[in-house]
XYZ file of C-alpha atoms in Angstrom:
544
model
C 22.961 -19.102 18.314
C 24.602 -22.113 15.795
C 22.415 -24.273 13.562
C 22.703 -26.403 10.236
C 20.534 -26.249 7.627
C 20.138 -28.848 4.904
C 18.443 -29.229 1.709
C 18.271 -27.894 -2.152
C 20.433 -24.479 -1.790
C 19.191 -21.994 -4.260
C 21.925 -20.010 -5.484
C 20.317 -17.341 -7.223
C 23.116 -15.121 -8.343
C 25.319 -18.013 -9.794
C 22.004 -19.954 -11.195
C 22.259 -22.904 -9.333
C 20.679 -25.295 -6.879
C 22.447 -28.500 -5.678
C 22.135 -30.545 -2.214
C 24.269 -28.890 0.449
C 24.638 -27.540 4.284
C 24.380 -23.678 5.375
C 26.244 -23.938 8.775
C 25.350 -20.601 10.277
C 27.051 -18.793 13.924
C 26.308 -16.181 15.269
C 23.557 -14.949 12.880
C 25.457 -14.934 10.002
C 26.552 -17.774 7.646
C 29.662 -19.461 8.183
C 29.825 -22.233 5.288
C 28.123 -23.546 2.600
C 29.137 -26.329 1.223
C 27.591 -28.977 -1.175
C 26.746 -32.348 0.810
C 24.037 -35.051 -0.093
C 21.232 -35.074 2.691
C 17.778 -36.626 2.780
C 16.075 -33.300 2.938
C 14.418 -32.656 -0.212
C 12.907 -28.806 0.740
C 14.701 -25.675 -0.577
C 16.598 -22.744 1.082
C 16.486 -19.747 -0.272
C 16.817 -16.009 0.448
C 13.655 -14.219 1.783
C 11.235 -12.479 -0.113
C 10.954 -8.496 0.017
C 8.466 -6.876 -0.414
C 10.199 -3.839 -2.152
C 7.508 -1.197 -1.625
C 4.207 -1.062 0.837
C 2.563 0.917 3.462
C 2.186 -1.206 6.594
C -0.639 0.728 7.793
C -3.095 -0.510 4.869
C -3.083 -4.115 6.581
C -4.238 -2.241 9.098
C -1.553 -3.773 11.646
C 1.237 -2.059 13.752
C 4.666 -2.941 12.220
C 5.105 -5.354 15.317
C 1.589 -7.721 13.892
C 2.138 -7.379 10.436
C 6.145 -9.107 11.501
C 4.228 -12.015 12.595
C 2.147 -12.783 9.842
C 4.315 -11.674 7.020
C 7.098 -13.818 7.888
C 4.449 -17.012 7.861
C 4.725 -16.312 3.995
C 8.645 -16.307 3.749
C 9.027 -12.461 3.783
C 12.293 -11.570 5.866
C 11.842 -7.731 5.189
C 9.996 -4.849 3.583
C 10.672 -1.427 2.520
C 7.941 0.929 3.654
C 6.687 4.140 3.375
C 4.687 5.489 6.470
C 3.061 7.800 4.528
C -0.085 7.055 5.669
C 0.429 7.704 9.684
C 2.825 11.092 8.632
C -0.372 12.297 6.940
C -2.097 12.051 10.835
C 0.371 12.781 13.070
C 3.683 13.948 10.743
C 7.528 13.285 11.630
C 5.758 11.617 15.103
C 3.707 8.963 13.583
C 7.089 7.979 11.326
C 9.003 7.414 14.643
C 6.222 5.249 15.931
C 6.466 2.858 12.712
C 10.163 2.652 13.526
C 9.828 1.981 16.950
C 7.420 -0.872 16.774
C 9.451 -2.097 14.357
C 12.689 -2.370 16.230
C 11.016 -4.536 18.986
C 10.658 -7.275 16.404
C 13.947 -9.109 13.973
C 11.778 -8.396 11.459
C 13.544 -6.153 8.689
C 11.441 -2.943 8.414
C 13.270 -0.220 6.276
C 11.328 2.693 6.362
C 11.287 5.664 4.228
C 11.227 9.695 4.777
C 7.309 10.331 3.076
C 8.081 12.828 0.726
C 4.678 14.210 -0.015
C 2.801 15.236 3.718
C 0.114 16.064 2.465
C 0.184 14.596 -1.076
C -1.214 18.239 -2.285
C -2.682 21.172 -1.517
C -5.990 20.476 -2.195
C -7.197 18.709 0.854
C -6.603 18.458 4.539
C -4.194 16.437 6.433
C -3.187 16.059 10.225
C 0.446 17.252 9.793
C 2.718 18.267 7.333
C 6.567 17.043 6.357
C 8.344 20.083 5.067
C 11.956 19.915 3.303
C 13.271 20.957 7.043
C 11.790 17.752 8.183
C 12.857 15.912 5.337
C 16.839 16.379 6.091
C 16.106 15.669 9.425
C 14.766 12.441 8.261
C 17.742 11.876 5.953
C 20.155 12.088 8.505
C 18.401 9.669 10.522
C 20.155 5.989 9.240
C 16.807 4.351 10.419
C 15.400 6.387 6.939
C 16.471 3.901 3.850
C 15.160 6.266 1.150
C 12.959 9.481 0.456
C 9.771 7.726 -0.557
C 7.443 8.256 -3.293
C 7.392 11.182 -4.787
C 3.821 11.521 -5.942
C 3.817 15.291 -6.698
C 5.465 14.526 -9.989
C 4.029 17.849 -11.249
C 6.404 19.990 -8.582
C 8.922 17.430 -10.433
C 8.472 18.339 -13.893
C 7.855 22.056 -12.883
C 10.691 22.578 -10.518
C 8.637 23.271 -7.602
C 11.326 24.895 -5.184
C 10.172 22.861 -1.873
C 9.944 19.496 -3.982
C 13.676 19.878 -5.520
C 14.831 20.401 -1.978
C 13.359 17.409 -0.635
C 15.342 15.631 -3.298
C 18.586 17.255 -2.922
C 18.311 16.028 0.688
C 18.168 12.443 -0.199
C 20.943 12.968 -2.577
C 23.038 14.661 -0.363
C 22.540 11.759 2.350
C 22.984 9.072 -0.834
C 19.674 7.635 -0.440
C 17.309 6.610 -3.382
C 14.641 7.869 -4.154
C 11.345 6.163 -5.050
C 8.992 7.182 -7.957
C 5.088 7.681 -8.329
C 3.785 8.665 -11.570
C 1.051 6.831 -13.027
C 0.809 6.944 -17.012
C 3.982 9.347 -16.892
C 5.492 9.237 -20.420
C 7.814 11.064 -22.824
C 9.225 14.429 -22.329
C 7.585 14.506 -18.963
C 8.892 11.131 -17.669
C 12.651 11.730 -18.907
C 12.376 14.882 -16.687
C 10.884 13.082 -13.571
C 13.642 10.469 -13.859
C 16.755 12.728 -14.891
C 15.629 14.438 -10.783
C 17.057 11.561 -9.381
C 13.916 9.562 -9.087
C 15.145 5.819 -9.605
C 12.136 3.661 -9.106
C 8.315 3.256 -9.745
C 5.289 1.143 -8.841
C 2.364 2.587 -10.300
C 3.005 1.748 -14.068
C -0.614 -0.005 -15.363
C 0.303 -0.865 -18.627
C 3.121 -3.021 -20.719
C 4.118 0.066 -22.781
C 4.402 2.434 -19.909
C 6.562 -0.544 -18.185
C 8.884 -0.734 -20.722
C 9.579 2.975 -21.344
C 10.360 3.753 -17.456
C 12.571 0.560 -18.196
C 14.412 1.512 -21.182
C 14.937 5.322 -20.002
C 16.402 3.779 -16.836
C 13.775 3.294 -13.778
C 13.475 0.233 -11.756
C 9.790 -1.037 -12.181
C 8.124 -2.904 -9.311
C 5.334 -5.423 -10.106
C 2.413 -4.090 -7.837
C -0.363 -6.802 -7.181
C -1.871 -5.596 -3.835
C -5.775 -5.737 -2.475
C -7.162 -2.789 -4.329
C -4.423 -2.163 -6.977
C -3.700 -5.172 -9.475
C -0.980 -4.613 -12.231
C 0.699 -7.888 -12.318
C -0.792 -9.552 -15.472
C -0.538 -5.875 -17.194
C 3.592 -6.070 -16.165
C 5.080 -9.892 -15.769
C 5.883 -9.952 -19.546
C 8.368 -7.718 -18.904
C 10.492 -10.159 -16.226
C 12.333 -12.151 -18.810
C 14.203 -9.287 -20.452
C 14.196 -6.749 -17.602
C 14.629 -9.158 -14.392
C 17.722 -7.268 -13.385
C 15.620 -4.233 -12.929
C 12.261 -5.125 -11.590
C 10.994 -5.845 -8.142
C 7.336 -7.049 -6.352
C 5.477 -5.202 -3.847
C 2.026 -5.462 -2.884
C 1.470 -1.235 -1.775
C -1.718 -1.644 -0.168
C -2.817 -5.255 1.646
C -5.430 -5.625 3.581
C -5.487 -8.068 6.641
C -7.558 -10.578 5.118
C -5.343 -11.162 2.092
C -2.239 -10.857 3.905
C -3.292 -13.761 6.044
C -3.696 -16.063 2.715
C -0.188 -15.011 1.032
C 2.259 -12.192 0.446
C 5.448 -12.178 -2.490
C 5.222 -15.673 -1.642
C 2.228 -15.714 -3.993
C 3.407 -13.697 -6.869
C 6.546 -15.815 -7.299
C 3.980 -18.412 -7.827
C 1.971 -17.124 -10.060
C 4.983 -15.894 -11.861
C 6.655 -19.411 -12.271
C 3.204 -20.844 -13.224
C 3.493 -18.387 -16.440
C 6.943 -20.177 -17.534
C 9.116 -17.765 -15.976
C 12.924 -18.551 -14.936
C 13.184 -19.225 -11.325
C 16.181 -17.258 -10.834
C 14.939 -14.477 -12.452
C 11.784 -14.583 -10.008
C 13.952 -14.743 -7.281
C 15.849 -12.007 -8.033
C 13.037 -9.798 -8.683
C 11.598 -10.717 -5.140
C 14.639 -11.484 -2.700
C 17.809 -9.723 -4.406
C 16.898 -6.853 -6.265
C 15.457 -4.834 -3.467
C 18.364 -5.448 -1.258
C 21.189 -3.919 -3.832
C 18.781 -1.229 -4.647
C 18.098 0.279 -1.138
C 21.452 -1.354 0.182
C 19.434 -2.722 2.729
C 20.924 -5.337 5.738
C 19.391 -8.380 4.567
C 21.096 -11.192 3.827
C 20.939 -12.990 0.413
C 22.137 -16.538 1.164
C 26.046 -16.067 0.950
C 29.169 -16.828 3.281
C 29.514 -13.592 5.733
C 25.501 -12.824 5.174
C 23.480 -12.290 8.053
C 20.916 -15.356 7.957
C 17.618 -14.056 6.452
C 16.519 -17.191 4.425
C 13.486 -19.631 4.184
C 12.864 -23.336 3.677
C 10.278 -23.751 1.548
C 8.433 -26.836 0.339
C 9.003 -26.976 -3.605
C 10.012 -24.045 -6.167
C 6.288 -23.688 -7.620
C 4.048 -22.930 -4.977
C 6.321 -21.848 -2.036
C 4.714 -22.819 0.730
C 6.906 -21.680 3.648
C 8.149 -24.003 6.070
C 10.728 -21.915 8.277
C 11.953 -18.612 8.138
C 14.982 -17.479 9.747
C 16.440 -13.786 10.571
C 19.689 -13.217 11.983
C 20.043 -16.810 12.257
C 16.778 -16.465 14.622
C 13.702 -19.057 13.356
C 10.833 -16.661 13.511
C 8.088 -18.909 11.804
C 8.519 -22.886 11.918
C 5.644 -25.249 10.226
C 2.782 -23.160 11.506
C 4.047 -21.221 13.722
C 4.835 -17.806 14.076
C 7.699 -16.597 17.121
C 7.439 -12.928 16.867
C 5.897 -11.997 19.995
C 3.119 -9.189 20.789
C 4.953 -5.586 21.425
C 3.007 -3.343 23.820
C 2.726 0.337 22.365
C 0.445 3.698 22.856
C -2.341 4.066 20.280
C -1.587 7.734 18.950
C -4.404 9.177 17.441
C -5.416 12.799 15.726
C -9.072 13.130 15.711
C -10.721 16.438 16.393
C -14.529 16.805 14.292
C -17.857 16.614 15.804
C -21.054 14.400 14.906
C -22.750 15.793 11.669
C -26.455 16.153 10.819
C -28.334 14.721 8.024
C -28.754 17.770 6.290
C -24.939 18.397 5.979
C -25.243 16.169 3.109
C -27.542 17.721 1.310
C -26.632 19.246 -2.068
C -29.064 21.391 -3.370
C -29.412 21.873 -7.080
C -31.722 22.090 -10.082
C -28.802 20.434 -12.138
C -29.878 17.773 -15.016
C -26.185 16.469 -15.827
C -23.732 15.772 -12.829
C -19.820 14.403 -13.429
C -19.793 10.873 -11.857
C -16.650 9.346 -10.470
C -16.396 6.036 -12.170
C -14.453 3.597 -9.943
C -12.856 1.010 -11.795
C -12.475 -2.312 -9.886
C -8.579 -3.270 -9.537
C -7.468 0.018 -10.208
C -6.672 3.378 -8.314
C -6.981 5.177 -11.619
C -10.687 5.889 -12.029
C -12.976 7.675 -15.076
C -14.513 11.046 -15.327
C -18.286 10.082 -16.887
C -21.228 12.609 -17.272
C -24.709 11.240 -15.918
C -28.097 12.393 -15.851
C -28.706 13.900 -12.248
C -31.368 12.658 -9.771
C -32.966 15.426 -7.686
C -35.861 15.139 -4.864
C -36.819 18.432 -2.755
C -34.567 20.413 -4.461
C -31.433 17.788 -3.420
C -29.014 15.421 -5.685
C -29.631 12.365 -4.712
C -28.479 8.634 -5.168
C -29.740 6.278 -7.849
C -29.747 2.611 -6.795
C -31.155 1.296 -9.957
C -28.818 3.282 -12.035
C -25.969 2.774 -9.407
C -25.253 6.446 -9.276
C -24.608 6.690 -5.165
C -23.671 9.750 -3.588
C -20.098 10.198 -1.638
C -18.374 12.247 1.311
C -15.363 12.933 2.423
C -15.589 14.617 5.969
C -12.433 16.307 7.195
C -11.198 14.918 10.544
C -8.920 16.712 11.926
C -11.379 19.866 12.828
C -15.566 20.468 11.778
C -15.958 21.674 8.325
C -18.646 21.320 5.604
C -18.612 17.801 4.500
C -17.349 17.722 0.137
C -19.930 15.860 -1.989
C -19.934 13.963 -5.090
C -21.532 11.075 -7.238
C -19.760 7.318 -7.764
C -20.553 4.560 -10.064
C -19.636 1.002 -9.448
C -20.154 0.691 -5.701
C -23.424 -1.381 -6.451
C -24.567 -0.757 -3.141
C -28.694 -1.340 -3.186
C -28.890 -0.582 0.953
C -27.166 1.464 3.739
C -23.996 3.035 3.461
C -20.246 1.805 4.101
C -17.529 4.281 5.066
C -13.653 4.352 6.150
C -11.254 6.653 7.755
C -8.974 4.796 5.972
C -8.703 7.727 3.163
C -5.727 7.974 0.960
C -3.948 9.969 1.256
C -5.026 12.176 4.055
C -7.335 9.720 5.950
C -10.348 11.810 5.928
C -13.800 9.871 6.171
C -15.052 8.849 2.955
C -18.356 7.347 2.756
C -20.442 6.492 0.013
C -24.481 5.387 0.651
C -27.976 5.143 -0.717
C -29.254 7.944 1.519
C -28.338 10.981 3.021
C -29.405 9.069 6.423
C -27.738 6.556 5.802
C -24.410 8.188 4.964
C -24.659 10.294 7.830
C -25.174 7.440 10.278
C -21.745 5.642 8.483
C -20.123 8.919 9.362
C -21.071 9.291 12.622
C -20.748 6.006 13.685
C -16.324 6.428 12.667
C -16.655 9.715 14.352
C -17.713 7.909 17.832
C -14.929 5.329 17.409
C -12.255 7.961 16.156
C -11.651 5.714 13.214
C -12.249 3.057 11.875
C -14.320 1.027 8.873
C -17.869 0.445 8.966
C -21.249 -0.645 7.392
C -24.922 -0.080 7.752
C -27.988 -1.431 6.947
C -31.377 -0.988 7.380
C -31.652 -3.428 10.644
C -27.599 -3.572 11.576
C -24.232 -1.770 11.774
C -21.020 -3.012 11.954
C -17.981 -1.619 12.689
C -14.370 -2.201 13.229
C -12.406 -0.004 15.155
C -8.746 1.386 14.158
C -7.680 3.608 16.984
C -3.967 3.592 16.176
C -3.859 7.391 13.915
C -7.533 6.290 12.508
C -6.051 3.663 10.508
C -4.283 0.880 12.329
C -6.067 -2.091 14.960
C -4.387 -2.818 18.273
C -5.379 -6.282 17.448
C -3.319 -9.076 16.027
C -3.848 -9.856 12.264
C -6.555 -13.023 12.586
C -8.675 -10.390 14.925
C -8.742 -8.081 12.426
C -8.577 -10.318 9.531
C -11.868 -12.236 10.917
C -13.492 -8.673 11.409
C -12.829 -7.281 8.257
C -13.883 -10.257 6.297
C -16.999 -10.022 7.988
C -17.379 -6.284 7.223
C -16.093 -6.877 3.873
C -19.093 -9.867 3.285
C -21.377 -7.369 4.817
C -20.485 -4.734 2.075
C -21.020 -6.994 -0.415
C -24.786 -8.827 0.738
C -25.480 -4.860 0.820
C -24.927 -4.872 -3.347
C -21.184 -3.913 -3.642
C -20.037 -6.154 -6.748
C -16.185 -5.097 -5.890
C -13.546 -7.180 -4.860
C -11.772 -5.431 -2.091
C -14.841 -2.637 -1.639
C -12.965 -1.296 1.583
C -10.013 -0.615 -0.327
C -11.200 0.726 -3.654
C -13.198 3.443 -0.630
C -9.784 4.337 0.167
C -8.490 5.431 -3.050
C -11.750 7.356 -3.907
C -9.778 10.778 -2.156
C -6.264 9.614 -3.719
C -5.923 13.191 -5.740
C -2.435 11.934 -7.115
C -4.187 9.178 -9.081
C -6.534 10.142 -12.615
C -8.810 10.870 -13.471
C -11.776 12.175 -11.141
C -11.796 11.784 -7.332
C -12.984 13.654 -4.215
C -11.186 15.443 -1.236
C -12.712 16.970 1.608
C -12.262 20.383 0.218
C -14.364 19.367 -3.321
C -14.806 17.544 -6.643
C -10.537 17.172 -8.084
C -9.673 16.854 -11.914
C -6.574 14.564 -11.404
C -5.571 15.031 -15.309
C -6.295 19.057 -14.967
C -5.375 18.942 -11.682
C -7.370 21.111 -10.258
C -10.885 21.377 -8.671
C -13.896 20.814 -10.818
C -17.885 21.369 -10.254
C -20.197 18.751 -9.685
C -22.908 19.814 -12.083
C -22.288 20.025 -15.849
C -23.764 23.220 -17.523
C -24.912 22.875 -20.388
C -22.822 24.594 -23.156
């Protein structure tokens, strides 16, 4: 199909904007000519999310694509780490094949840490032999985030084998090292790791840039590092990118990388530097088959209303119009629901914590952060059972192994704010066991069992009602479209807040309370975990 686009052409690499027309033939740009025209909109390369877990949108790739193109996104650098922890290589293959049935340019990596640690129970293992096979696959573009940074620093043989296979196939290696600084960071980088999206301070980001890493500014539904890092862009734009990492469906309906561009420009950043990070750098770093609005490139471009809000009018991928003035043209794709759920319903007694403790270790959840604090609080004991204290906002939480029948792991958490009921999710990074927080053992049990009945989902329980959003695809994704799941999720989010939560995204925050590779205190299905020491710790604080 041949077509001509007219308007203000944004040439990022040559730092110029001019009136002109672009001729597209057979999906590629044949010519770009300066020419006066009446059109006042802007034509530029499409946006790229430089690091995302599609699964966190609760949408399969084909449904994610339908929404992303509305915001001018034409490609993602996608780590299928979440589904891999549930289904292994079979899950990675599902994501690739589902994504291929759309024109959208998904670029999947090989998950490097499945399971993420040995301190939790996942549904599958991807070892160095699996990485070798995945790296040989042309559909795999890179080795996804190496979260096991202690394994890199202390020369774990299996970790180093995975890195070597990526080097053998000349594919980039993504990092994941929150707070890593100094000599340990130097060794981590020297292993061949080239990016990090986990920086949460300006100083950390600057050190990583100075030592040769690409820093990806993340602004997701839970982790928000834009404000901390955007000041680095002016001097380091050639080595920075934008990502969402984890984007819940209701947020995705509102915007994507276009929002970060608008915020960056509003802060006075140079438009070309912003677009270099949003459009150009991911293509060059990951060697993506995505056009950059140059003659001979594939026509992966967008038409936006202006260069302040970046409201997308049209999106083209391989010269095909995939979004046009409010309507996504990407079609629904039929697929089989794959899952891995093998635990039976629990009894209220399973959530008792028998102890006569006076002091306990408590996870302090920080709104908008993946990191947590470890604090010590007074224990509340009733009938020799440690229980929630809603007045002090110290709530009982659990992680339940969903792959086999095991005793639930128990802990306590601050800042979820619930005054009634319980919330629960089978989206529990990284292993996606069931995670729940509640005001009583009865409420927690009811929420956990509701998810077991549905073989995955997110739910809220009050004294008078219950709501659940089923996630039948691996227990982490819906088989519905974004509008449907976005509405259901919004209703559930509202209910969680009506139960008392003050968190911006309570379910996204909940999902990260089992993420052991992010300090400081987390809970796995095997017990309470000190992320600073990288070892299990006791719930009860013994008097010294």
